[in-house]
Amino acid sequence: MEVVMIDNYDSFTWNIYQSLCILGANVKVFRNDAITVEEITALNPTHLVISPGPGHPSDSAGISKPAIEHFAGKIPVLGVCLGEQCMFEIYGGTVGYAGEIVHGKVSPIKHDGKGLYLNIPQDILCTRYHSLSGATPTLPPALEITSRTESGVIMGVRHKTLCVEGVQYHPESVLSEHGQTLFNNFLKLKGGTWKENPAYGVDSDVKPPGTAEAAKAGLDTILQKIYRRRCEDVATAKALPGKSPADLQRLVDLGLAPKQIDFLARVKKSAPLPAIMGEIKRASPSKGAIDLNVNVAEQSMTYARAGASVISVLTEPNWFKGSLDDMRVVRAMIDSLPNRPAVLRKDFIVDTYQILEARLYGADTILLIVAMLKVEELETLYKFAVGIGIEPLVEVNNAKEMEIAVALGAKVIGVNNRNLHNFEVNMDTTTVLIDLVPDDTFLISMSGIKGREDVERYIEQGVSGVLVGEALMLSDDKRSFIRGLLGLDKKEGSSKLMVKICGVQTVDAALQAADAGADFIGMIFANGSKRQVQLNVAMEIVEAVREYANATAEADGDPLNSGLRGGASKDVANDDWFSMHAKRAERNPRKPMIVGVFRDQSLEEITRIVDTLKIDLVQFHGGENPEMAKFLPVPVIKAFHVKGTEAPKDVIQTVAGTRGLNAYCLLDAAGKSGGYGGGEGQSFDWSIAKAVVDSQEGGFPILLAGGLDPENVAEAVRQVRPWAVDVSSGVETNGEKDGVKIKEFIERAKAA
């Protein structure tokens, strides 16, 4: 491809040059006053490009207009910005003030799907640098408008018979979508007329997919292509050994599918707030790649902690680049949450086989698209899903589809503002269909939601939830974005530092710690420890501390049996396992809480002491298997002993791997001989603890121990920002707890 480009003294010429060269074109560039039409002809070009430039096409385009006139009908001609305006003037139109001055503004455009817009989705974003444009009333008879902004400004024109087409915006800009597709369409043109290029749908009987004519002619749309491909995918999957429908059904019958939650009940639980369905989507037919490398596990946890009621996971692999493994990972990541979101398999469900897959990979609900299915197919899929405990989300886009969904008995209906045949978005789609929805149906608006204003508009109209995909995926702060949709404060309240005084052996030491503001008092029951407390003494300590805690709670206005009143607030509904337990401890009005510390003792011995003393928590300080925590009646603190040679990522993996077992994680230094430390005054590299804290959005709530004392605790807190600090030998004098040191330690820790 021998391309000649006329440079109208514009810096964007280089970007266009680079875009064309990447596509394999050999491009020669000449300034608009440095070459003649004859000299261009001598170069025997296959394509001609007229670049952007400053000024008006009547006096600032040099050779551009004569070149267009000469080569029109001979070779394909493309005009960009000023180049497009030249075309408008050549054929008799007027170029004037566009009604706005834009410099780097990104606007969505609608186009006709033909010519250079072949195979380009609707509502693409384009980057604009102009104050002039073709005036619609003066559109020359030879030209047709190919694209406009939402406000009606012409963004492209095309000759009706000759391969002469221009765009007002800058497809070469990094912020313009599908620019390379447009350039590639141009380079593939042959000859100078559209009749020589019938596949482009201009001046021919061919109707490209995505155009209005294609829809009327019944040609394949994107949705129809996806439907056929998913049918093929399902047939391939069924043929694999061990993957037949009977095989999958047998696995479900054996109880191997993950436990479900009630989808409808979960979205209703969000009231009076709207149910937010946060989507994980790597790509789409309309936008192309969105975030191909997204970590679905981390993203799902962010959505959940922010307050999403549902995690929607795209599992379609060809156009959306999703997978069943994405959904499996999402389910595994959020499974330990006390109030986890429901998991939606968002796919193009064409067979009951996919519903069995969804069940086995952890979905609580599936999407059924009315536009894609015959009524009898829809009924079969819906009944099958309900039969295995799945209430589907039924998607509609128009009144006829809504009638079908209502007749089906769908309890949750989603109105997709995007037409899946041409992928155009109309935010009024939901508004128009609301009155057709029965009062007892949970209504969700899907596609096009970009912020709180959209949510408020739909809530006022009677919508109960929204599904948000691209805007959420592209947001810089996903947690703030979701909380903004919910109308909640985007900032998370900070926790007050908790303090644990460990190794307490006397009633006096326990009460000194309590009076100084300790939140936990630890008694050691580990055999062989120099701070081991006998059961009868422990009983006295427990009674004294409980009496103190009850009196303090009563003085603060909490009745004796208030416990943890009121349940979780909206802001903690989706806290992760460790954060939920941390906040639960913070809310306990009866402090200090009593911790029994054990090291490699039997479950029977630990249980006996817990039952006898009625202590609040157990601490595993040896090599106990965290699975033991499941068999104890109280929450467990698991100590992890850091030697200093471990990589932070290994410590993070070890600690996070106990989610759903122990309620709290304590980082302590390994013993002097490399074993289980505690009470030895040894410290470890605080940067490792800091890495653990930073590994989770909002901070991983750890207890920091090891070598802390009144002199260094403030610095430790500032560096690490732990949820709690734990001290034993650091507040002792001559092996006994020192009330002055305890008071100094707690004051300095909490002040930091």
mmCIF file of N, CA and C in Angstrom, residues 418-527:
data_model
loop_
_atom_site.group_PDB
_atom_site.id
_atom_site.type_symbol
_atom_site.label_atom_id
_atom_site.label_comp_id
_atom_site.label_asym_id
_atom_site.label_seq_id
_atom_site.Cartn_x
_atom_site.Cartn_y
_atom_site.Cartn_z
ATOM 1 N N ARG A 418 -28.700 -1.715 26.968
ATOM 2 C CA ARG A 418 -27.961 -1.946 25.735
ATOM 3 C C ARG A 418 -28.699 -2.970 24.875
ATOM 4 N N ASN A 419 -28.943 -2.606 23.624
ATOM 5 C CA ASN A 419 -29.540 -3.530 22.671
ATOM 6 C C ASN A 419 -28.450 -4.503 22.216
ATOM 7 N N LEU A 420 -28.620 -5.779 22.504
ATOM 8 C CA LEU A 420 -27.566 -6.747 22.210
ATOM 9 C C LEU A 420 -27.432 -7.087 20.731
ATOM 10 N N HIS A 421 -28.340 -6.607 19.917
ATOM 11 C CA HIS A 421 -28.204 -6.840 18.477
ATOM 12 C C HIS A 421 -27.248 -5.840 17.840
ATOM 13 N N ASN A 422 -27.314 -4.569 18.283
ATOM 14 C CA ASN A 422 -26.406 -3.565 17.709
ATOM 15 C C ASN A 422 -25.533 -2.885 18.753
ATOM 16 N N PHE A 423 -25.722 -3.255 20.033
ATOM 17 C CA PHE A 423 -24.939 -2.770 21.169
ATOM 18 C C PHE A 423 -25.091 -1.271 21.405
ATOM 19 N N GLU A 424 -26.180 -0.671 20.931
ATOM 20 C CA GLU A 424 -26.472 0.717 21.241
ATOM 21 C C GLU A 424 -27.081 0.796 22.639
ATOM 22 N N VAL A 425 -26.733 1.886 23.368
ATOM 23 C CA VAL A 425 -27.227 2.086 24.729
ATOM 24 C C VAL A 425 -28.249 3.213 24.745
ATOM 25 N N ASN A 426 -29.384 2.955 25.385
ATOM 26 C CA ASN A 426 -30.419 3.969 25.575
ATOM 27 C C ASN A 426 -30.840 3.915 27.039
ATOM 28 N N MET A 427 -30.452 4.927 27.811
ATOM 29 C CA MET A 427 -30.699 4.930 29.252
ATOM 30 C C MET A 427 -32.185 5.056 29.591
ATOM 31 N N ASP A 428 -33.015 5.403 28.629
ATOM 32 C CA ASP A 428 -34.458 5.488 28.872
ATOM 33 C C ASP A 428 -35.153 4.134 28.760
ATOM 34 N N THR A 429 -34.417 3.114 28.338
ATOM 35 C CA THR A 429 -35.026 1.786 28.176
ATOM 36 C C THR A 429 -35.656 1.305 29.476
ATOM 37 N N THR A 430 -34.915 1.431 30.572
ATOM 38 C CA THR A 430 -35.460 1.018 31.874
ATOM 39 C C THR A 430 -36.692 1.833 32.230
ATOM 40 N N THR A 431 -36.593 3.141 32.037
ATOM 41 C CA THR A 431 -37.692 4.040 32.391
ATOM 42 C C THR A 431 -38.981 3.649 31.679
ATOM 43 N N VAL A 432 -38.876 3.335 30.409
ATOM 44 C CA VAL A 432 -40.045 3.016 29.596
ATOM 45 C C VAL A 432 -40.728 1.725 30.059
ATOM 46 N N LEU A 433 -39.925 0.778 30.576
ATOM 47 C CA LEU A 433 -40.464 -0.554 30.889
ATOM 48 C C LEU A 433 -40.907 -0.732 32.338
ATOM 49 N N ILE A 434 -40.616 0.235 33.191
ATOM 50 C CA ILE A 434 -40.891 0.066 34.628
ATOM 51 C C ILE A 434 -42.352 -0.247 34.912
ATOM 52 N N ASP A 435 -43.264 0.426 34.224
ATOM 53 C CA ASP A 435 -44.691 0.241 34.517
ATOM 54 C C ASP A 435 -45.199 -1.150 34.155
ATOM 55 N N LEU A 436 -44.410 -1.916 33.394
ATOM 56 C CA LEU A 436 -44.833 -3.260 33.003
ATOM 57 C C LEU A 436 -44.427 -4.324 34.025
ATOM 58 N N VAL A 437 -43.706 -3.898 35.076
ATOM 59 C CA VAL A 437 -43.163 -4.846 36.045
ATOM 60 C C VAL A 437 -44.114 -5.021 37.229
ATOM 61 N N PRO A 438 -44.458 -6.267 37.589
ATOM 62 C CA PRO A 438 -45.307 -6.496 38.771
ATOM 63 C C PRO A 438 -44.635 -5.966 40.033
ATOM 64 N N ASP A 439 -45.455 -5.586 41.011
ATOM 65 C CA ASP A 439 -44.942 -4.982 42.233
ATOM 66 C C ASP A 439 -43.999 -5.901 43.007
ATOM 67 N N ASP A 440 -44.237 -7.206 42.935
ATOM 68 C CA ASP A 440 -43.426 -8.135 43.733
ATOM 69 C C ASP A 440 -42.178 -8.620 42.988
ATOM 70 N N THR A 441 -41.872 -8.014 41.839
ATOM 71 C CA THR A 441 -40.692 -8.399 41.064
ATOM 72 C C THR A 441 -39.532 -7.467 41.404
ATOM 73 N N PHE A 442 -38.368 -8.042 41.607
ATOM 74 C CA PHE A 442 -37.172 -7.249 41.900
ATOM 75 C C PHE A 442 -36.589 -6.790 40.571
ATOM 76 N N LEU A 443 -36.543 -5.465 40.364
ATOM 77 C CA LEU A 443 -36.130 -4.907 39.067
ATOM 78 C C LEU A 443 -34.726 -4.326 39.140
ATOM 79 N N ILE A 444 -33.921 -4.693 38.164
ATOM 80 C CA ILE A 444 -32.531 -4.235 38.084
ATOM 81 C C ILE A 444 -32.318 -3.538 36.746
ATOM 82 N N SER A 445 -31.609 -2.423 36.768
ATOM 83 C CA SER A 445 -31.228 -1.733 35.537
ATOM 84 C C SER A 445 -29.784 -2.092 35.210
ATOM 85 N N MET A 446 -29.529 -2.423 33.945
ATOM 86 C CA MET A 446 -28.219 -2.909 33.521
ATOM 87 C C MET A 446 -27.700 -2.098 32.337
ATOM 88 N N SER A 447 -26.402 -1.824 32.341
ATOM 89 C CA SER A 447 -25.663 -1.158 31.251
ATOM 90 C C SER A 447 -25.846 0.355 31.270
ATOM 91 N N GLY A 448 -24.731 1.037 31.075
ATOM 92 C CA GLY A 448 -24.737 2.488 30.930
ATOM 93 C C GLY A 448 -24.697 3.259 32.225
ATOM 94 N N ILE A 449 -24.768 2.578 33.384
ATOM 95 C CA ILE A 449 -24.755 3.296 34.665
ATOM 96 C C ILE A 449 -23.339 3.785 34.933
ATOM 97 N N LYS A 450 -23.195 5.083 35.126
ATOM 98 C CA LYS A 450 -21.866 5.672 35.280
ATOM 99 C C LYS A 450 -21.643 6.360 36.624
ATOM 100 N N GLY A 451 -22.691 6.572 37.406
ATOM 101 C CA GLY A 451 -22.507 7.261 38.673
ATOM 102 C C GLY A 451 -23.775 7.317 39.491
ATOM 103 N N ARG A 452 -23.675 7.999 40.627
ATOM 104 C CA ARG A 452 -24.771 8.077 41.587
ATOM 105 C C ARG A 452 -26.010 8.726 40.983
ATOM 106 N N GLU A 453 -25.832 9.694 40.069
ATOM 107 C CA GLU A 453 -26.997 10.348 39.466
ATOM 108 C C GLU A 453 -27.868 9.343 38.723
ATOM 109 N N ASP A 454 -27.233 8.414 38.012
ATOM 110 C CA ASP A 454 -28.003 7.389 37.304
ATOM 111 C C ASP A 454 -28.766 6.515 38.295
ATOM 112 N N VAL A 455 -28.094 6.157 39.396
ATOM 113 C CA VAL A 455 -28.727 5.296 40.402
ATOM 114 C C VAL A 455 -29.921 6.005 41.029
ATOM 115 N N GLU A 456 -29.733 7.263 41.417
ATOM 116 C CA GLU A 456 -30.826 8.008 42.058
ATOM 117 C C GLU A 456 -32.024 8.134 41.121
ATOM 118 N N ARG A 457 -31.744 8.373 39.848
ATOM 119 C CA ARG A 457 -32.829 8.494 38.861
ATOM 120 C C ARG A 457 -33.655 7.214 38.813
ATOM 121 N N TYR A 458 -32.971 6.071 38.769
ATOM 122 C CA TYR A 458 -33.697 4.805 38.666
ATOM 123 C C TYR A 458 -34.398 4.440 39.973
ATOM 124 N N ILE A 459 -33.775 4.761 41.113
ATOM 125 C CA ILE A 459 -34.416 4.475 42.400
ATOM 126 C C ILE A 459 -35.737 5.227 42.506
ATOM 127 N N GLU A 460 -35.728 6.502 42.110
ATOM 128 C CA GLU A 460 -36.946 7.305 42.163
ATOM 129 C C GLU A 460 -38.053 6.703 41.295
ATOM 130 N N GLN A 461 -37.657 5.995 40.243
ATOM 131 C CA GLN A 461 -38.636 5.406 39.333
ATOM 132 C C GLN A 461 -39.117 4.029 39.786
ATOM 133 N N GLY A 462 -38.468 3.471 40.810
ATOM 134 C CA GLY A 462 -38.893 2.183 41.336
ATOM 135 C C GLY A 462 -37.945 1.036 41.096
ATOM 136 N N VAL A 463 -36.749 1.315 40.587
ATOM 137 C CA VAL A 463 -35.744 0.268 40.385
ATOM 138 C C VAL A 463 -35.103 -0.079 41.729
ATOM 139 N N SER A 464 -34.815 -1.357 41.940
ATOM 140 C CA SER A 464 -34.271 -1.806 43.225
ATOM 141 C C SER A 464 -32.768 -2.067 43.209
ATOM 142 N N GLY A 465 -32.181 -2.163 42.016
ATOM 143 C CA GLY A 465 -30.749 -2.436 41.949
ATOM 144 C C GLY A 465 -30.198 -2.087 40.585
ATOM 145 N N VAL A 466 -28.873 -2.014 40.499
ATOM 146 C CA VAL A 466 -28.213 -1.715 39.221
ATOM 147 C C VAL A 466 -27.035 -2.659 39.031
ATOM 148 N N LEU A 467 -26.794 -3.009 37.767
ATOM 149 C CA LEU A 467 -25.606 -3.775 37.416
ATOM 150 C C LEU A 467 -24.642 -2.828 36.713
ATOM 151 N N VAL A 468 -23.413 -2.757 37.225
ATOM 152 C CA VAL A 468 -22.426 -1.817 36.696
ATOM 153 C C VAL A 468 -21.205 -2.596 36.225
ATOM 154 N N GLY A 469 -20.822 -2.384 34.970
ATOM 155 C CA GLY A 469 -19.703 -3.123 34.395
ATOM 156 C C GLY A 469 -18.538 -2.250 34.012
ATOM 157 N N GLU A 470 -18.577 -1.678 32.798
ATOM 158 C CA GLU A 470 -17.423 -0.965 32.263
ATOM 159 C C GLU A 470 -17.001 0.213 33.131
ATOM 160 N N ALA A 471 -17.946 1.019 33.588
ATOM 161 C CA ALA A 471 -17.598 2.185 34.396
ATOM 162 C C ALA A 471 -16.866 1.764 35.670
ATOM 163 N N LEU A 472 -17.299 0.664 36.266
ATOM 164 C CA LEU A 472 -16.645 0.159 37.479
ATOM 165 C C LEU A 472 -15.279 -0.425 37.155
ATOM 166 N N MET A 473 -15.198 -1.214 36.091
ATOM 167 C CA MET A 473 -13.924 -1.816 35.702
ATOM 168 C C MET A 473 -12.871 -0.753 35.393
ATOM 169 N N LEU A 474 -13.299 0.374 34.826
ATOM 170 C CA LEU A 474 -12.356 1.417 34.411
ATOM 171 C C LEU A 474 -12.096 2.453 35.497
ATOM 172 N N SER A 475 -12.807 2.376 36.618
ATOM 173 C CA SER A 475 -12.615 3.365 37.678
ATOM 174 C C SER A 475 -11.279 3.139 38.382
ATOM 175 N N ASP A 476 -10.691 4.226 38.857
ATOM 176 C CA ASP A 476 -9.394 4.138 39.542
ATOM 177 C C ASP A 476 -9.537 3.595 40.959
ATOM 178 N N ASP A 477 -10.613 3.957 41.633
ATOM 179 C CA ASP A 477 -10.851 3.520 43.013
ATOM 180 C C ASP A 477 -12.194 2.811 43.046
ATOM 181 N N LYS A 478 -12.156 1.503 42.917
ATOM 182 C CA LYS A 478 -13.396 0.732 42.773
ATOM 183 C C LYS A 478 -14.220 0.725 44.051
ATOM 184 N N ARG A 479 -13.550 0.741 45.181
ATOM 185 C CA ARG A 479 -14.288 0.774 46.438
ATOM 186 C C ARG A 479 -15.067 2.084 46.563
ATOM 187 N N SER A 480 -14.413 3.187 46.286
ATOM 188 C CA SER A 480 -15.091 4.481 46.363
ATOM 189 C C SER A 480 -16.204 4.586 45.334
ATOM 190 N N PHE A 481 -15.985 3.982 44.173
ATOM 191 C CA PHE A 481 -17.002 4.035 43.121
ATOM 192 C C PHE A 481 -18.274 3.330 43.581
ATOM 193 N N ILE A 482 -18.139 2.134 44.160
ATOM 194 C CA ILE A 482 -19.311 1.385 44.622
ATOM 195 C C ILE A 482 -19.999 2.110 45.774
ATOM 196 N N ARG A 483 -19.213 2.604 46.709
ATOM 197 C CA ARG A 483 -19.816 3.313 47.840
ATOM 198 C C ARG A 483 -20.505 4.595 47.370
ATOM 199 N N GLY A 484 -19.956 5.196 46.318
ATOM 200 C CA GLY A 484 -20.618 6.352 45.740
ATOM 201 C C GLY A 484 -21.956 5.985 45.132
ATOM 202 N N LEU A 485 -22.014 4.837 44.441
ATOM 203 C CA LEU A 485 -23.280 4.368 43.887
ATOM 204 C C LEU A 485 -24.305 4.128 44.991
ATOM 205 N N LEU A 486 -23.827 3.653 46.137
ATOM 206 C CA LEU A 486 -24.707 3.367 47.270
ATOM 207 C C LEU A 486 -25.109 4.630 48.020
ATOM 208 N N GLY A 487 -24.409 5.732 47.741
ATOM 209 C CA GLY A 487 -24.683 6.965 48.465
ATOM 210 C C GLY A 487 -24.076 6.975 49.846
ATOM 211 N N LEU A 488 -23.013 6.161 50.043
ATOM 212 C CA LEU A 488 -22.351 6.075 51.338
ATOM 213 C C LEU A 488 -21.075 6.896 51.338
ATOM 214 N N ASP A 489 -20.605 7.207 52.534
ATOM 215 C CA ASP A 489 -19.335 7.912 52.688
ATOM 216 C C ASP A 489 -18.240 7.067 52.068
ATOM 217 N N LYS A 490 -17.419 7.686 51.243
ATOM 218 C CA LYS A 490 -16.377 6.943 50.555
ATOM 219 C C LYS A 490 -15.187 6.646 51.465
ATOM 220 N N LYS A 491 -15.124 7.333 52.597
ATOM 221 C CA LYS A 491 -14.004 7.110 53.512
ATOM 222 C C LYS A 491 -14.421 6.112 54.579
ATOM 223 N N GLU A 492 -13.497 5.216 54.921
ATOM 224 C CA GLU A 492 -13.772 4.190 55.914
ATOM 225 C C GLU A 492 -13.340 4.697 57.281
ATOM 226 N N GLY A 493 -14.192 4.526 58.273
ATOM 227 C CA GLY A 493 -13.821 4.967 59.607
ATOM 228 C C GLY A 493 -12.612 4.215 60.134
ATOM 229 N N SER A 494 -11.715 4.932 60.770
ATOM 230 C CA SER A 494 -10.494 4.303 61.271
ATOM 231 C C SER A 494 -10.757 3.650 62.619
ATOM 232 N N SER A 495 -10.091 2.529 62.856
ATOM 233 C CA SER A 495 -10.246 1.807 64.112
ATOM 234 C C SER A 495 -9.279 2.362 65.152
ATOM 235 N N LYS A 496 -9.675 2.253 66.414
ATOM 236 C CA LYS A 496 -8.762 2.603 67.499
ATOM 237 C C LYS A 496 -7.878 1.404 67.793
ATOM 238 N N LEU A 497 -6.609 1.677 68.047
ATOM 239 C CA LEU A 497 -5.661 0.598 68.315
ATOM 240 C C LEU A 497 -6.084 -0.191 69.556
ATOM 241 N N MET A 498 -6.000 -1.504 69.445
ATOM 242 C CA MET A 498 -6.286 -2.397 70.569
ATOM 243 C C MET A 498 -4.966 -2.832 71.199
ATOM 244 N N VAL A 499 -4.988 -3.091 72.503
ATOM 245 C CA VAL A 499 -3.769 -3.484 73.226
ATOM 246 C C VAL A 499 -4.032 -4.758 74.020
ATOM 247 N N LYS A 500 -3.094 -5.685 73.898
ATOM 248 C CA LYS A 500 -3.168 -6.936 74.662
ATOM 249 C C LYS A 500 -1.963 -7.009 75.602
ATOM 250 N N ILE A 501 -2.255 -7.155 76.890
ATOM 251 C CA ILE A 501 -1.204 -7.375 77.890
ATOM 252 C C ILE A 501 -1.187 -8.870 78.182
ATOM 253 N N CYS A 502 -0.080 -9.521 77.831
ATOM 254 C CA CYS A 502 -0.024 -10.978 77.923
ATOM 255 C C CYS A 502 0.878 -11.426 79.080
ATOM 256 N N GLY A 503 0.727 -12.684 79.451
ATOM 257 C CA GLY A 503 1.550 -13.251 80.509
ATOM 258 C C GLY A 503 1.156 -12.781 81.892
ATOM 259 N N VAL A 504 -0.114 -12.393 82.066
ATOM 260 C CA VAL A 504 -0.595 -11.918 83.366
ATOM 261 C C VAL A 504 -0.754 -13.117 84.304
ATOM 262 N N GLN A 505 -0.216 -12.963 85.543
ATOM 263 C CA GLN A 505 -0.218 -14.091 86.493
ATOM 264 C C GLN A 505 -0.903 -13.774 87.813
ATOM 265 N N THR A 506 -1.287 -12.491 88.006
ATOM 266 C CA THR A 506 -1.897 -12.108 89.279
ATOM 267 C C THR A 506 -3.120 -11.239 89.037
ATOM 268 N N VAL A 507 -3.984 -11.213 90.055
ATOM 269 C CA VAL A 507 -5.166 -10.368 89.979
ATOM 270 C C VAL A 507 -4.764 -8.907 89.924
ATOM 271 N N ASP A 508 -3.761 -8.516 90.713
ATOM 272 C CA ASP A 508 -3.330 -7.118 90.726
ATOM 273 C C ASP A 508 -2.858 -6.673 89.344
ATOM 274 N N ALA A 509 -2.030 -7.496 88.693
ATOM 275 C CA ALA A 509 -1.519 -7.141 87.363
ATOM 276 C C ALA A 509 -2.668 -7.033 86.361
ATOM 277 N N ALA A 510 -3.637 -7.940 86.477
ATOM 278 C CA ALA A 510 -4.776 -7.915 85.557
ATOM 279 C C ALA A 510 -5.586 -6.637 85.725
ATOM 280 N N LEU A 511 -5.831 -6.237 86.971
ATOM 281 C CA LEU A 511 -6.619 -5.034 87.209
ATOM 282 C C LEU A 511 -5.847 -3.769 86.842
ATOM 283 N N GLN A 512 -4.524 -3.788 87.046
ATOM 284 C CA GLN A 512 -3.713 -2.643 86.609
ATOM 285 C C GLN A 512 -3.812 -2.483 85.083
ATOM 286 N N ALA A 513 -3.743 -3.591 84.379
ATOM 287 C CA ALA A 513 -3.850 -3.553 82.916
ATOM 288 C C ALA A 513 -5.229 -3.066 82.490
ATOM 289 N N ALA A 514 -6.265 -3.590 83.164
ATOM 290 C CA ALA A 514 -7.628 -3.192 82.826
ATOM 291 C C ALA A 514 -7.828 -1.704 83.068
ATOM 292 N N ASP A 515 -7.345 -1.215 84.222
ATOM 293 C CA ASP A 515 -7.519 0.186 84.571
ATOM 294 C C ASP A 515 -6.745 1.109 83.633
ATOM 295 N N ALA A 516 -5.659 0.601 83.056
ATOM 296 C CA ALA A 516 -4.841 1.402 82.135
ATOM 297 C C ALA A 516 -5.427 1.441 80.729
ATOM 298 N N GLY A 517 -6.447 0.617 80.455
ATOM 299 C CA GLY A 517 -7.097 0.644 79.156
ATOM 300 C C GLY A 517 -6.789 -0.532 78.263
ATOM 301 N N ALA A 518 -6.302 -1.640 78.824
ATOM 302 C CA ALA A 518 -6.035 -2.826 78.011
ATOM 303 C C ALA A 518 -7.342 -3.374 77.442
ATOM 304 N N ASP A 519 -7.284 -3.866 76.229
ATOM 305 C CA ASP A 519 -8.457 -4.449 75.578
ATOM 306 C C ASP A 519 -8.487 -5.966 75.725
ATOM 307 N N PHE A 520 -7.301 -6.573 75.876
ATOM 308 C CA PHE A 520 -7.180 -8.021 76.074
ATOM 309 C C PHE A 520 -6.188 -8.269 77.207
ATOM 310 N N ILE A 521 -6.488 -9.280 77.989
ATOM 311 C CA ILE A 521 -5.539 -9.756 78.996
ATOM 312 C C ILE A 521 -5.270 -11.220 78.707
ATOM 313 N N GLY A 522 -4.001 -11.545 78.511
ATOM 314 C CA GLY A 522 -3.632 -12.900 78.163
ATOM 315 C C GLY A 522 -3.077 -13.676 79.345
ATOM 316 N N MET A 523 -3.602 -14.866 79.528
ATOM 317 C CA MET A 523 -3.075 -15.784 80.554
ATOM 318 C C MET A 523 -2.505 -17.000 79.844
ATOM 319 N N ILE A 524 -1.308 -17.395 80.245
ATOM 320 C CA ILE A 524 -0.604 -18.468 79.551
ATOM 321 C C ILE A 524 -0.832 -19.802 80.262
ATOM 322 N N PHE A 525 -1.310 -20.773 79.496
ATOM 323 C CA PHE A 525 -1.534 -22.122 80.015
ATOM 324 C C PHE A 525 -0.570 -23.127 79.390
ATOM 325 N N ALA A 526 0.390 -22.624 78.621
ATOM 326 C CA ALA A 526 1.348 -23.504 77.940
ATOM 327 C C ALA A 526 2.269 -24.156 78.955
ATOM 328 N N ASN A 527 2.384 -25.465 78.864
ATOM 329 C CA ASN A 527 3.244 -26.199 79.782
ATOM 330 C C ASN A 527 4.697 -25.783 79.583
#
